[in-house]
């Protein structure tokens, strides 16, 4: 269980590589990274969006496939090519009017630490690096790309009494 008042959370920010996709990336013959995605993470993301929770992507990657995946799930706040994720985070706060206390961030590696040290609820997958695990209030039992996104979204929606509460839960 996440040791935080999840009723405060209005946005969950996810890194992609190592969080919503596995930490290993296959490269195409053109050198483009090919990522895997988890279907249960996808289901939880689209449900969270329908239930009014802001889902945000902040990633150092910059591929059209990643943008398309999360746009199709209803995600509006997508920050691609974020070499310094703190800048994208501060832009999101400015645009959304939210405070640090209202944000959960799930990251897995050193580039995520600056944002994780700012948000109210920093969390990570089971296979995150040691520094990220130390900075987290919660370490999912799921590895990156294998359901850790679903884990934290489900806990948040349950705490807010929005998980499986009506027919919106039964469709894409």
Short mmCIF file of N, CA and C in Angstrom, two decimals:
data_model
loop_
_atom_site.label_atom_id
_atom_site.label_comp_id
_atom_site.label_asym_id
_atom_site.label_seq_id
_atom_site.Cartn_x
_atom_site.Cartn_y
_atom_site.Cartn_z
N UNK A 1 0.84 -1.19 0.00
CA UNK A 1 0.00 0.00 0.00
C UNK A 1 0.88 1.25 0.00
N UNK A 2 0.43 2.23 -0.74
CA UNK A 2 1.15 3.49 -0.82
C UNK A 2 0.90 4.28 0.46
N UNK A 3 1.96 4.68 1.11
CA UNK A 3 1.87 5.41 2.37
C UNK A 3 1.74 6.91 2.10
N UNK A 4 0.56 7.31 1.59
CA UNK A 4 0.28 8.70 1.26
C UNK A 4 -1.24 8.84 1.19
N UNK A 5 -1.75 10.02 1.46
CA UNK A 5 -3.18 10.27 1.34
C UNK A 5 -3.52 10.39 -0.14
N UNK A 6 -3.91 9.29 -0.74
CA UNK A 6 -4.15 9.25 -2.18
C UNK A 6 -5.38 10.04 -2.61
N UNK A 7 -6.21 10.45 -1.65
CA UNK A 7 -7.34 11.30 -2.02
C UNK A 7 -6.87 12.69 -2.46
N UNK A 8 -5.63 13.04 -2.15
CA UNK A 8 -5.06 14.33 -2.57
C UNK A 8 -4.59 14.32 -4.02
N UNK A 9 -4.34 13.14 -4.58
CA UNK A 9 -3.71 13.03 -5.90
C UNK A 9 -4.69 13.44 -7.00
N UNK A 10 -4.24 14.40 -7.82
CA UNK A 10 -5.02 14.86 -8.97
C UNK A 10 -4.33 14.52 -10.29
N UNK A 11 -3.03 14.17 -10.21
CA UNK A 11 -2.27 13.81 -11.42
C UNK A 11 -1.25 12.74 -11.08
N UNK A 12 -1.07 11.82 -12.02
CA UNK A 12 0.00 10.84 -11.92
C UNK A 12 0.87 11.01 -13.16
N UNK A 13 2.15 11.23 -12.92
CA UNK A 13 3.11 11.39 -14.00
C UNK A 13 3.94 10.12 -14.12
N UNK A 14 4.10 9.69 -15.36
CA UNK A 14 4.89 8.50 -15.63
C UNK A 14 6.05 8.80 -16.56
N UNK A 15 7.21 8.26 -16.23
CA UNK A 15 8.29 8.10 -17.19
C UNK A 15 7.85 6.93 -18.08
N UNK A 16 8.46 6.78 -19.24
CA UNK A 16 8.08 5.67 -20.12
C UNK A 16 9.07 4.52 -20.02
N UNK A 17 10.30 4.72 -20.48
CA UNK A 17 11.27 3.62 -20.53
C UNK A 17 11.65 3.16 -19.12
N UNK A 18 11.40 1.89 -18.84
CA UNK A 18 11.69 1.34 -17.53
C UNK A 18 10.53 1.47 -16.56
N UNK A 19 9.46 2.15 -16.98
CA UNK A 19 8.27 2.29 -16.12
C UNK A 19 7.05 1.73 -16.86
N UNK A 20 6.64 2.40 -17.93
CA UNK A 20 5.50 1.90 -18.71
C UNK A 20 5.95 0.95 -19.83
N UNK A 21 7.24 0.86 -20.04
CA UNK A 21 7.79 -0.15 -20.94
C UNK A 21 8.95 -0.82 -20.21
N UNK A 22 9.27 -2.01 -20.62
CA UNK A 22 10.37 -2.74 -19.98
C UNK A 22 11.69 -2.00 -20.18
N UNK A 23 12.62 -2.27 -19.28
CA UNK A 23 13.88 -1.53 -19.33
C UNK A 23 14.79 -1.92 -20.49
N UNK A 24 14.46 -2.98 -21.20
CA UNK A 24 15.25 -3.36 -22.38
C UNK A 24 14.48 -2.94 -23.61
N UNK A 25 15.19 -2.36 -24.58
CA UNK A 25 14.54 -1.87 -25.80
C UNK A 25 15.17 -2.55 -27.00
N UNK A 26 14.33 -3.11 -27.86
CA UNK A 26 14.78 -3.65 -29.13
C UNK A 26 14.92 -2.49 -30.10
N UNK A 27 15.94 -2.53 -30.94
CA UNK A 27 16.13 -1.50 -31.95
C UNK A 27 15.72 -2.02 -33.31
N UNK A 28 15.02 -1.18 -34.07
CA UNK A 28 14.66 -1.55 -35.45
C UNK A 28 15.92 -1.50 -36.31
N UNK A 29 15.82 -1.96 -37.54
CA UNK A 29 16.97 -1.93 -38.44
C UNK A 29 17.40 -0.50 -38.75
N UNK A 30 16.50 0.46 -38.53
CA UNK A 30 16.82 1.88 -38.73
C UNK A 30 17.38 2.52 -37.46
N UNK A 31 17.48 1.75 -36.39
CA UNK A 31 18.00 2.28 -35.13
C UNK A 31 16.94 2.90 -34.23
N UNK A 32 15.67 2.79 -34.59
CA UNK A 32 14.58 3.31 -33.78
C UNK A 32 14.28 2.36 -32.62
N UNK A 33 14.09 2.90 -31.41
CA UNK A 33 13.74 2.02 -30.29
C UNK A 33 12.31 1.49 -30.43
N UNK A 34 12.14 0.21 -30.20
CA UNK A 34 10.82 -0.43 -30.22
C UNK A 34 10.49 -0.82 -28.80
N UNK A 35 9.43 -0.26 -28.27
CA UNK A 35 9.07 -0.48 -26.87
C UNK A 35 7.90 -1.46 -26.76
N UNK A 36 7.86 -2.14 -25.64
CA UNK A 36 6.70 -2.95 -25.30
C UNK A 36 5.77 -2.11 -24.44
N UNK A 37 4.51 -2.48 -24.41
CA UNK A 37 3.56 -1.83 -23.52
C UNK A 37 2.75 -2.90 -22.81
N UNK A 38 2.24 -2.57 -21.66
CA UNK A 38 1.47 -3.52 -20.86
C UNK A 38 -0.01 -3.20 -21.02
N UNK A 39 -0.79 -4.17 -21.40
CA UNK A 39 -2.21 -3.97 -21.65
C UNK A 39 -2.94 -3.52 -20.38
N UNK A 40 -2.61 -4.09 -19.24
CA UNK A 40 -3.28 -3.70 -17.99
C UNK A 40 -2.92 -2.27 -17.59
N UNK A 41 -1.67 -1.85 -17.85
CA UNK A 41 -1.33 -0.44 -17.64
C UNK A 41 -2.21 0.44 -18.52
N UNK A 42 -2.36 0.04 -19.79
CA UNK A 42 -3.18 0.81 -20.73
C UNK A 42 -4.62 0.91 -20.28
N UNK A 43 -5.18 -0.19 -19.83
CA UNK A 43 -6.56 -0.16 -19.34
C UNK A 43 -6.69 0.82 -18.18
N UNK A 44 -5.77 0.74 -17.23
CA UNK A 44 -5.84 1.61 -16.05
C UNK A 44 -5.66 3.08 -16.44
N UNK A 45 -4.78 3.36 -17.38
CA UNK A 45 -4.57 4.75 -17.81
C UNK A 45 -5.84 5.32 -18.42
N UNK A 46 -6.47 4.60 -19.34
CA UNK A 46 -7.68 5.15 -19.96
C UNK A 46 -8.82 5.28 -18.95
N UNK A 47 -8.91 4.37 -17.99
CA UNK A 47 -9.94 4.49 -16.96
C UNK A 47 -9.67 5.70 -16.07
N UNK A 48 -8.42 5.88 -15.69
CA UNK A 48 -8.07 7.04 -14.85
C UNK A 48 -8.44 8.34 -15.54
N UNK A 49 -8.16 8.43 -16.83
CA UNK A 49 -8.51 9.63 -17.58
C UNK A 49 -10.03 9.83 -17.56
N UNK A 50 -10.79 8.76 -17.80
CA UNK A 50 -12.26 8.85 -17.78
C UNK A 50 -12.77 9.29 -16.41
N UNK A 51 -12.07 8.92 -15.35
CA UNK A 51 -12.51 9.23 -14.00
C UNK A 51 -11.99 10.60 -13.51
N UNK A 52 -11.33 11.34 -14.40
CA UNK A 52 -10.93 12.70 -14.07
C UNK A 52 -9.54 12.86 -13.50
N UNK A 53 -8.77 11.79 -13.44
CA UNK A 53 -7.39 11.88 -12.95
C UNK A 53 -6.51 12.27 -14.13
N UNK A 54 -5.65 13.24 -13.95
CA UNK A 54 -4.74 13.64 -15.03
C UNK A 54 -3.57 12.68 -15.08
N UNK A 55 -3.41 12.06 -16.23
CA UNK A 55 -2.26 11.20 -16.47
C UNK A 55 -1.31 11.99 -17.36
N UNK A 56 -0.05 11.98 -16.97
CA UNK A 56 0.96 12.79 -17.65
C UNK A 56 2.14 11.89 -18.02
N UNK A 57 2.69 12.11 -19.18
CA UNK A 57 3.89 11.41 -19.63
C UNK A 57 5.02 12.44 -19.70
N UNK A 58 6.13 12.14 -19.03
CA UNK A 58 7.35 12.93 -19.18
C UNK A 58 8.46 11.93 -19.51
N UNK A 59 8.99 12.03 -20.72
CA UNK A 59 9.98 11.06 -21.16
C UNK A 59 11.11 11.74 -21.92
N UNK A 60 12.28 11.18 -21.78
CA UNK A 60 13.42 11.65 -22.56
C UNK A 60 13.33 11.18 -23.99
N UNK A 61 12.57 10.13 -24.23
CA UNK A 61 12.40 9.61 -25.59
C UNK A 61 11.57 10.55 -26.44
N UNK A 62 11.64 10.35 -27.75
CA UNK A 62 10.88 11.23 -28.64
C UNK A 62 10.50 10.47 -29.90
N UNK A 63 9.59 9.51 -29.75
CA UNK A 63 9.12 8.74 -30.90
C UNK A 63 7.62 8.91 -31.06
N UNK A 64 7.19 8.93 -32.31
CA UNK A 64 5.78 9.09 -32.62
C UNK A 64 4.95 7.94 -32.04
N UNK A 65 5.50 6.74 -32.00
CA UNK A 65 4.75 5.59 -31.49
C UNK A 65 4.36 5.79 -30.03
N UNK A 66 5.26 6.32 -29.23
CA UNK A 66 4.95 6.57 -27.81
C UNK A 66 3.85 7.62 -27.70
N UNK A 67 3.98 8.72 -28.43
CA UNK A 67 2.95 9.76 -28.40
C UNK A 67 1.59 9.18 -28.80
N UNK A 68 1.56 8.44 -29.88
CA UNK A 68 0.30 7.87 -30.36
C UNK A 68 -0.32 6.93 -29.33
N UNK A 69 0.49 6.09 -28.70
CA UNK A 69 -0.02 5.14 -27.71
C UNK A 69 -0.78 5.86 -26.61
N UNK A 70 -0.19 6.89 -26.05
CA UNK A 70 -0.79 7.54 -24.89
C UNK A 70 -1.90 8.51 -25.29
N UNK A 71 -1.80 9.12 -26.46
CA UNK A 71 -2.92 9.94 -26.95
C UNK A 71 -4.16 9.08 -27.16
N UNK A 72 -3.98 7.87 -27.70
CA UNK A 72 -5.12 6.96 -27.94
C UNK A 72 -5.78 6.53 -26.64
N UNK A 73 -5.03 6.57 -25.55
CA UNK A 73 -5.60 6.24 -24.23
C UNK A 73 -6.23 7.46 -23.55
N UNK A 74 -6.17 8.61 -24.22
CA UNK A 74 -6.81 9.81 -23.69
C UNK A 74 -5.87 10.76 -22.96
N UNK A 75 -4.58 10.46 -22.95
CA UNK A 75 -3.62 11.32 -22.25
C UNK A 75 -3.41 12.60 -23.07
N UNK A 76 -3.56 13.74 -22.41
CA UNK A 76 -3.40 15.04 -23.08
C UNK A 76 -2.03 15.66 -22.80
N UNK A 77 -1.49 15.40 -21.62
CA UNK A 77 -0.24 16.03 -21.19
C UNK A 77 0.93 15.09 -21.47
N UNK A 78 1.59 15.29 -22.61
CA UNK A 78 2.70 14.44 -23.02
C UNK A 78 3.90 15.33 -23.31
N UNK A 79 4.96 15.12 -22.56
CA UNK A 79 6.19 15.89 -22.71
C UNK A 79 7.27 14.95 -23.22
N UNK A 80 7.61 15.09 -24.49
CA UNK A 80 8.59 14.21 -25.15
C UNK A 80 9.94 14.92 -25.23
N UNK A 81 11.00 14.13 -25.31
CA UNK A 81 12.34 14.70 -25.47
C UNK A 81 12.77 15.54 -24.28
N UNK A 82 12.32 15.18 -23.10
CA UNK A 82 12.62 15.94 -21.89
C UNK A 82 13.96 15.50 -21.31
N UNK A 83 15.02 16.18 -21.74
CA UNK A 83 16.36 15.85 -21.25
C UNK A 83 16.48 16.14 -19.75
N UNK A 84 15.85 17.24 -19.31
CA UNK A 84 15.80 17.59 -17.89
C UNK A 84 14.31 17.59 -17.51
N UNK A 85 13.89 16.54 -16.86
CA UNK A 85 12.47 16.32 -16.60
C UNK A 85 11.86 17.36 -15.66
N UNK A 86 12.69 17.96 -14.82
CA UNK A 86 12.19 18.98 -13.90
C UNK A 86 11.59 20.17 -14.65
N UNK A 87 12.15 20.52 -15.79
CA UNK A 87 11.61 21.63 -16.60
C UNK A 87 10.20 21.29 -17.09
N UNK A 88 10.02 20.08 -17.59
CA UNK A 88 8.69 19.65 -18.05
C UNK A 88 7.71 19.61 -16.88
N UNK A 89 8.17 19.14 -15.73
CA UNK A 89 7.32 19.08 -14.55
C UNK A 89 6.86 20.49 -14.14
N UNK A 90 7.79 21.42 -14.10
CA UNK A 90 7.44 22.79 -13.72
C UNK A 90 6.48 23.41 -14.73
N UNK A 91 6.66 23.09 -16.01
CA UNK A 91 5.73 23.56 -17.04
C UNK A 91 4.34 22.98 -16.79
N UNK A 92 4.28 21.69 -16.49
CA UNK A 92 2.99 21.05 -16.20
C UNK A 92 2.31 21.72 -15.01
N UNK A 93 3.05 21.95 -13.92
CA UNK A 93 2.46 22.60 -12.75
C UNK A 93 1.91 23.97 -13.11
N UNK A 94 2.66 24.72 -13.86
CA UNK A 94 2.23 26.05 -14.26
C UNK A 94 0.95 26.00 -15.09
N UNK A 95 0.89 25.07 -16.02
CA UNK A 95 -0.28 24.94 -16.91
C UNK A 95 -1.50 24.37 -16.19
N UNK A 96 -1.27 23.48 -15.23
CA UNK A 96 -2.39 22.78 -14.57
C UNK A 96 -2.89 23.50 -13.33
N UNK A 97 -2.04 24.29 -12.70
CA UNK A 97 -2.42 24.93 -11.44
C UNK A 97 -2.36 24.00 -10.25
N UNK A 98 -1.81 22.81 -10.42
CA UNK A 98 -1.70 21.85 -9.32
C UNK A 98 -0.48 22.16 -8.47
N UNK A 99 -0.47 21.60 -7.27
CA UNK A 99 0.66 21.75 -6.36
C UNK A 99 1.42 20.43 -6.29
N UNK A 100 2.63 20.47 -5.76
CA UNK A 100 3.43 19.26 -5.60
C UNK A 100 2.68 18.18 -4.83
N UNK A 101 1.94 18.56 -3.81
CA UNK A 101 1.23 17.61 -2.95
C UNK A 101 0.15 16.84 -3.70
N UNK A 102 -0.31 17.37 -4.84
CA UNK A 102 -1.38 16.74 -5.61
C UNK A 102 -0.86 15.82 -6.71
N UNK A 103 0.46 15.62 -6.73
CA UNK A 103 1.08 14.87 -7.83
C UNK A 103 1.82 13.64 -7.33
N UNK A 104 1.60 12.54 -8.05
CA UNK A 104 2.37 11.31 -7.89
C UNK A 104 3.27 11.21 -9.12
N UNK A 105 4.50 10.75 -8.92
CA UNK A 105 5.42 10.56 -10.04
C UNK A 105 6.02 9.18 -9.93
N UNK A 106 5.99 8.43 -11.05
CA UNK A 106 6.61 7.12 -11.07
C UNK A 106 7.79 7.14 -12.03
N UNK A 107 8.99 6.96 -11.47
CA UNK A 107 10.21 6.91 -12.25
C UNK A 107 11.04 5.72 -11.84
N UNK A 108 12.11 5.48 -12.60
CA UNK A 108 12.92 4.29 -12.34
C UNK A 108 14.42 4.53 -12.31
N UNK A 109 14.87 5.73 -12.73
CA UNK A 109 16.31 5.92 -12.84
C UNK A 109 16.70 7.36 -12.48
N UNK A 110 17.98 7.60 -12.44
CA UNK A 110 18.54 8.88 -11.98
C UNK A 110 17.88 10.11 -12.62
N UNK A 111 17.59 10.13 -13.94
CA UNK A 111 16.96 11.33 -14.51
C UNK A 111 15.60 11.69 -13.89
N UNK A 112 14.99 10.77 -13.18
CA UNK A 112 13.69 11.00 -12.55
C UNK A 112 13.81 11.62 -11.15
N UNK A 113 14.97 11.58 -10.57
CA UNK A 113 15.12 11.94 -9.16
C UNK A 113 14.75 13.39 -8.83
N UNK A 114 15.09 14.34 -9.68
CA UNK A 114 14.76 15.74 -9.37
C UNK A 114 13.26 15.92 -9.20
N UNK A 115 12.50 15.34 -10.11
CA UNK A 115 11.04 15.46 -10.01
C UNK A 115 10.53 14.68 -8.80
N UNK A 116 11.06 13.49 -8.59
CA UNK A 116 10.61 12.66 -7.48
C UNK A 116 10.84 13.34 -6.13
N UNK A 117 11.86 14.13 -6.04
CA UNK A 117 12.14 14.84 -4.78
C UNK A 117 11.22 16.03 -4.58
N UNK A 118 10.49 16.44 -5.61
CA UNK A 118 9.57 17.56 -5.53
C UNK A 118 8.12 17.15 -5.25
N UNK A 119 7.68 16.06 -5.88
CA UNK A 119 6.27 15.69 -5.80
C UNK A 119 5.89 15.21 -4.40
N UNK A 120 4.60 15.23 -4.12
CA UNK A 120 4.12 14.75 -2.84
C UNK A 120 4.27 13.25 -2.69
N UNK A 121 4.08 12.52 -3.81
CA UNK A 121 4.05 11.06 -3.74
C UNK A 121 4.95 10.43 -4.80
N UNK A 122 6.23 10.26 -4.49
CA UNK A 122 7.13 9.58 -5.43
C UNK A 122 7.04 8.07 -5.27
N UNK A 123 6.91 7.36 -6.41
CA UNK A 123 6.80 5.91 -6.41
C UNK A 123 7.66 5.34 -7.53
N UNK A 124 7.90 4.03 -7.49
CA UNK A 124 8.75 3.42 -8.52
C UNK A 124 8.41 1.95 -8.72
N UNK A 125 8.85 1.40 -9.87
CA UNK A 125 8.70 -0.04 -10.10
C UNK A 125 9.70 -0.83 -9.28
N UNK A 126 9.48 -2.12 -9.18
CA UNK A 126 10.34 -3.01 -8.38
C UNK A 126 11.78 -3.01 -8.83
N UNK A 127 12.02 -2.79 -10.12
CA UNK A 127 13.39 -2.86 -10.64
C UNK A 127 14.03 -1.49 -10.84
N UNK A 128 13.52 -0.48 -10.15
CA UNK A 128 14.14 0.85 -10.21
C UNK A 128 15.53 0.81 -9.56
N UNK A 129 16.38 1.76 -9.93
CA UNK A 129 17.71 1.81 -9.34
C UNK A 129 17.62 2.15 -7.84
N UNK A 130 18.67 1.86 -7.11
CA UNK A 130 18.67 2.01 -5.65
C UNK A 130 18.35 3.43 -5.21
N UNK A 131 18.90 4.43 -5.90
CA UNK A 131 18.64 5.83 -5.50
C UNK A 131 17.17 6.19 -5.64
N UNK A 132 16.54 5.70 -6.68
CA UNK A 132 15.12 5.97 -6.89
C UNK A 132 14.28 5.22 -5.85
N UNK A 133 14.63 3.99 -5.56
CA UNK A 133 13.90 3.27 -4.52
C UNK A 133 14.00 4.00 -3.18
N UNK A 134 15.19 4.51 -2.87
CA UNK A 134 15.38 5.24 -1.61
C UNK A 134 14.55 6.51 -1.56
N UNK A 135 14.30 7.14 -2.71
CA UNK A 135 13.55 8.39 -2.77
C UNK A 135 12.03 8.15 -2.82
N UNK A 136 11.61 6.90 -2.92
CA UNK A 136 10.19 6.58 -3.12
C UNK A 136 9.47 6.29 -1.81
N UNK A 137 8.20 6.69 -1.78
CA UNK A 137 7.33 6.31 -0.67
C UNK A 137 6.79 4.90 -0.86
N UNK A 138 6.84 4.43 -2.10
CA UNK A 138 6.29 3.11 -2.41
C UNK A 138 7.08 2.51 -3.56
N UNK A 139 7.44 1.24 -3.41
CA UNK A 139 8.07 0.46 -4.47
C UNK A 139 7.06 -0.62 -4.87
N UNK A 140 6.56 -0.53 -6.10
CA UNK A 140 5.61 -1.52 -6.58
C UNK A 140 6.23 -2.90 -6.57
N UNK A 141 5.43 -3.92 -6.43
CA UNK A 141 5.94 -5.29 -6.53
C UNK A 141 6.12 -5.68 -8.00
N UNK A 142 5.65 -4.83 -8.92
CA UNK A 142 5.74 -5.08 -10.36
C UNK A 142 6.94 -4.34 -10.95
N UNK A 143 7.61 -4.99 -11.89
CA UNK A 143 8.71 -4.36 -12.61
C UNK A 143 8.17 -3.38 -13.66
N UNK A 144 9.06 -2.51 -14.13
CA UNK A 144 8.69 -1.59 -15.20
C UNK A 144 8.25 -2.33 -16.44
N UNK A 145 7.12 -1.91 -17.02
CA UNK A 145 6.58 -2.57 -18.21
C UNK A 145 5.74 -3.79 -17.92
N UNK A 146 5.61 -4.14 -16.65
CA UNK A 146 4.88 -5.35 -16.26
C UNK A 146 3.80 -5.08 -15.23
N UNK A 147 3.14 -3.92 -15.33
CA UNK A 147 1.98 -3.67 -14.49
C UNK A 147 2.18 -2.70 -13.34
N UNK A 148 3.33 -2.07 -13.22
CA UNK A 148 3.53 -1.12 -12.12
C UNK A 148 2.63 0.10 -12.27
N UNK A 149 2.35 0.51 -13.51
CA UNK A 149 1.45 1.64 -13.73
C UNK A 149 0.04 1.32 -13.25
N UNK A 150 -0.44 0.16 -13.61
CA UNK A 150 -1.76 -0.30 -13.16
C UNK A 150 -1.82 -0.33 -11.64
N UNK A 151 -0.76 -0.82 -11.02
CA UNK A 151 -0.69 -0.92 -9.57
C UNK A 151 -0.98 0.43 -8.90
N UNK A 152 -0.25 1.47 -9.29
CA UNK A 152 -0.41 2.75 -8.59
C UNK A 152 -1.70 3.47 -8.99
N UNK A 153 -2.13 3.30 -10.24
CA UNK A 153 -3.41 3.90 -10.65
C UNK A 153 -4.55 3.24 -9.90
N UNK A 154 -4.54 1.92 -9.84
CA UNK A 154 -5.62 1.21 -9.15
C UNK A 154 -5.69 1.61 -7.68
N UNK A 155 -4.55 1.68 -7.01
CA UNK A 155 -4.55 2.09 -5.60
C UNK A 155 -5.12 3.50 -5.44
N UNK A 156 -4.75 4.39 -6.35
CA UNK A 156 -5.23 5.77 -6.27
C UNK A 156 -6.73 5.85 -6.52
N UNK A 157 -7.20 5.20 -7.56
CA UNK A 157 -8.64 5.22 -7.87
C UNK A 157 -9.45 4.54 -6.76
N UNK A 158 -8.94 3.47 -6.19
CA UNK A 158 -9.65 2.82 -5.08
C UNK A 158 -9.78 3.77 -3.89
N UNK A 159 -8.69 4.46 -3.56
CA UNK A 159 -8.70 5.39 -2.42
C UNK A 159 -9.69 6.53 -2.66
N UNK A 160 -9.89 6.87 -3.93
CA UNK A 160 -10.80 7.96 -4.28
C UNK A 160 -12.21 7.45 -4.62
N UNK A 161 -12.46 6.16 -4.39
CA UNK A 161 -13.74 5.51 -4.66
C UNK A 161 -14.17 5.67 -6.12
N UNK A 162 -13.18 5.55 -7.03
CA UNK A 162 -13.44 5.68 -8.46
C UNK A 162 -13.09 4.42 -9.24
N UNK A 163 -12.66 3.37 -8.55
CA UNK A 163 -12.31 2.12 -9.22
C UNK A 163 -13.55 1.25 -9.32
N UNK A 164 -13.93 0.84 -10.52
CA UNK A 164 -15.08 -0.04 -10.75
C UNK A 164 -16.37 0.55 -10.18
N UNK A 165 -16.51 1.85 -10.21
CA UNK A 165 -17.68 2.47 -9.59
C UNK A 165 -18.90 2.56 -10.51
N UNK A 166 -18.69 2.50 -11.82
CA UNK A 166 -19.82 2.55 -12.74
C UNK A 166 -19.45 1.88 -14.06
N UNK A 167 -20.32 1.99 -15.05
CA UNK A 167 -20.12 1.28 -16.32
C UNK A 167 -18.92 1.75 -17.11
N UNK A 168 -18.35 2.92 -16.78
CA UNK A 168 -17.16 3.38 -17.48
C UNK A 168 -15.99 2.41 -17.30
N UNK A 169 -16.05 1.60 -16.25
CA UNK A 169 -14.97 0.64 -15.97
C UNK A 169 -14.97 -0.53 -16.94
N UNK A 170 -16.06 -0.73 -17.65
CA UNK A 170 -16.19 -1.96 -18.44
C UNK A 170 -16.00 -1.77 -19.93
N UNK A 171 -15.31 -0.74 -20.31
CA UNK A 171 -15.05 -0.52 -21.72
C UNK A 171 -13.78 0.25 -21.94
N UNK A 172 -13.38 0.32 -23.16
CA UNK A 172 -12.20 1.09 -23.56
C UNK A 172 -12.71 2.36 -24.17
#
